[in-house]
């Protein structure tokens, strides 16, 4: 009964959910640094990739190295310095983390010369997030799901006749649990972290959308449930390329820190079907039959078990006494059947008088004592 009712054993289940996700970010902020000056960031600038996929990255902090050109420059001091194991120039180009070593040694810097994009990347990271206002950016997540076995499909966008609902709602577990628009600061808080501290070094947030639908009810009862998880992340680099008046290429290199979002979809649906209903009922009846047989067997065997247990606790003298008493009783009953025994040589006279009616006369027998 518990499986049939609580686990809905009368339903046919499907877990092969088909899904698609579209994301859209909104928000604009302005940064101002001594190296690059004012910079206006819109969704096309801080969202990577910008075309609204299921996995995306939002820039919250960065290191900018502007006006890089291909040329020859000194390797940074943190790289391997000149030592006795350094290969001579005659061996040709050697690999480096930031460029190709030419084999020349620069005494002025104590490093090797490399062919690379110069100047090399700045390595000092800001202690405060440059895009601190990104906390108020919003993510619009539109999720379509379909259960092909039941030909059922739905979206996570709340069904309402109010056209302005999506323009003014923001997801909240209590007030707006079915609004698909999420504020970045709230998402990080629900994942168990502070946005401003995460925005400095970056992180990764998982957004799980769970669909558990009972298709025996109205479709309006099939709604998503959201949960959020947190993990670490790593920065990465990208560059923007330009051409000057002479047609030469130069670039601006960005080492960006931010928050990576992974949207994961999971779900299952159930609907009444006669086959699992019959199987569940048959299994329940069979189980009840087994239980009934076990109870009947126990009731039948209980007296024998109790009698055996009682006999095992009797004293060993009791069976012998019982045998003796039974033998005495048998002897007494045999005496009663046989009649009195005639004593010998007692000198008393006994006469046996028989009923003469209808019988032959018999002699009178007299016993006398010997002289």
mmCIF file of C-alpha atoms in Angstrom, residues 71-83 86-87 93-121 123:
data_model
loop_
_atom_site.group_PDB
_atom_site.id
_atom_site.type_symbol
_atom_site.label_atom_id
_atom_site.label_comp_id
_atom_site.label_asym_id
_atom_site.label_seq_id
_atom_site.Cartn_x
_atom_site.Cartn_y
_atom_site.Cartn_z
ATOM 1 C CA UNK A 71 58.469 42.286 -31.290
ATOM 2 C CA UNK A 72 61.439 41.458 -29.081
ATOM 3 C CA UNK A 73 61.504 42.155 -25.363
ATOM 4 C CA UNK A 74 62.977 40.870 -22.133
ATOM 5 C CA UNK A 75 61.473 37.892 -20.410
ATOM 6 C CA UNK A 76 59.898 38.676 -17.056
ATOM 7 C CA UNK A 77 62.075 38.220 -13.980
ATOM 8 C CA UNK A 78 59.895 35.406 -12.643
ATOM 9 C CA UNK A 79 60.933 33.252 -15.567
ATOM 10 C CA UNK A 80 64.028 31.125 -15.544
ATOM 11 C CA UNK A 81 67.124 33.344 -15.317
ATOM 12 C CA UNK A 82 70.456 32.953 -17.056
ATOM 13 C CA UNK A 83 72.510 30.174 -15.514
ATOM 14 C CA UNK A 86 71.253 27.891 -20.387
ATOM 15 C CA UNK A 87 71.544 26.584 -23.933
ATOM 16 C CA UNK A 93 64.736 29.078 -30.685
ATOM 17 C CA UNK A 94 63.720 27.759 -27.255
ATOM 18 C CA UNK A 95 60.199 27.614 -25.751
ATOM 19 C CA UNK A 96 59.040 30.072 -23.085
ATOM 20 C CA UNK A 97 55.806 30.639 -21.143
ATOM 21 C CA UNK A 98 55.224 34.043 -22.708
ATOM 22 C CA UNK A 99 57.091 33.870 -26.019
ATOM 23 C CA UNK A 100 59.858 32.235 -28.053
ATOM 24 C CA UNK A 101 63.393 32.524 -26.700
ATOM 25 C CA UNK A 102 65.896 33.860 -29.208
ATOM 26 C CA UNK A 103 68.925 32.632 -27.269
ATOM 27 C CA UNK A 104 70.230 36.093 -26.479
ATOM 28 C CA UNK A 105 70.995 37.013 -22.898
ATOM 29 C CA UNK A 106 70.160 40.489 -21.636
ATOM 30 C CA UNK A 107 72.538 41.529 -18.887
ATOM 31 C CA UNK A 108 70.465 44.613 -18.098
ATOM 32 C CA UNK A 109 67.539 42.511 -16.863
ATOM 33 C CA UNK A 110 69.256 39.238 -16.107
ATOM 34 C CA UNK A 111 66.776 37.377 -18.310
ATOM 35 C CA UNK A 112 66.517 36.047 -21.825
ATOM 36 C CA UNK A 113 65.251 37.862 -24.885
ATOM 37 C CA UNK A 114 61.990 36.529 -26.324
ATOM 38 C CA UNK A 115 59.897 37.113 -29.413
ATOM 39 C CA UNK A 116 56.409 37.876 -28.136
ATOM 40 C CA UNK A 117 53.601 40.415 -27.770
ATOM 41 C CA UNK A 118 55.352 43.267 -26.038
ATOM 42 C CA UNK A 119 55.091 44.691 -23.464
ATOM 43 C CA UNK A 120 54.410 41.509 -21.545
ATOM 44 C CA UNK A 121 51.277 40.991 -19.477
ATOM 45 C CA UNK A 123 50.559 40.640 -13.288
#
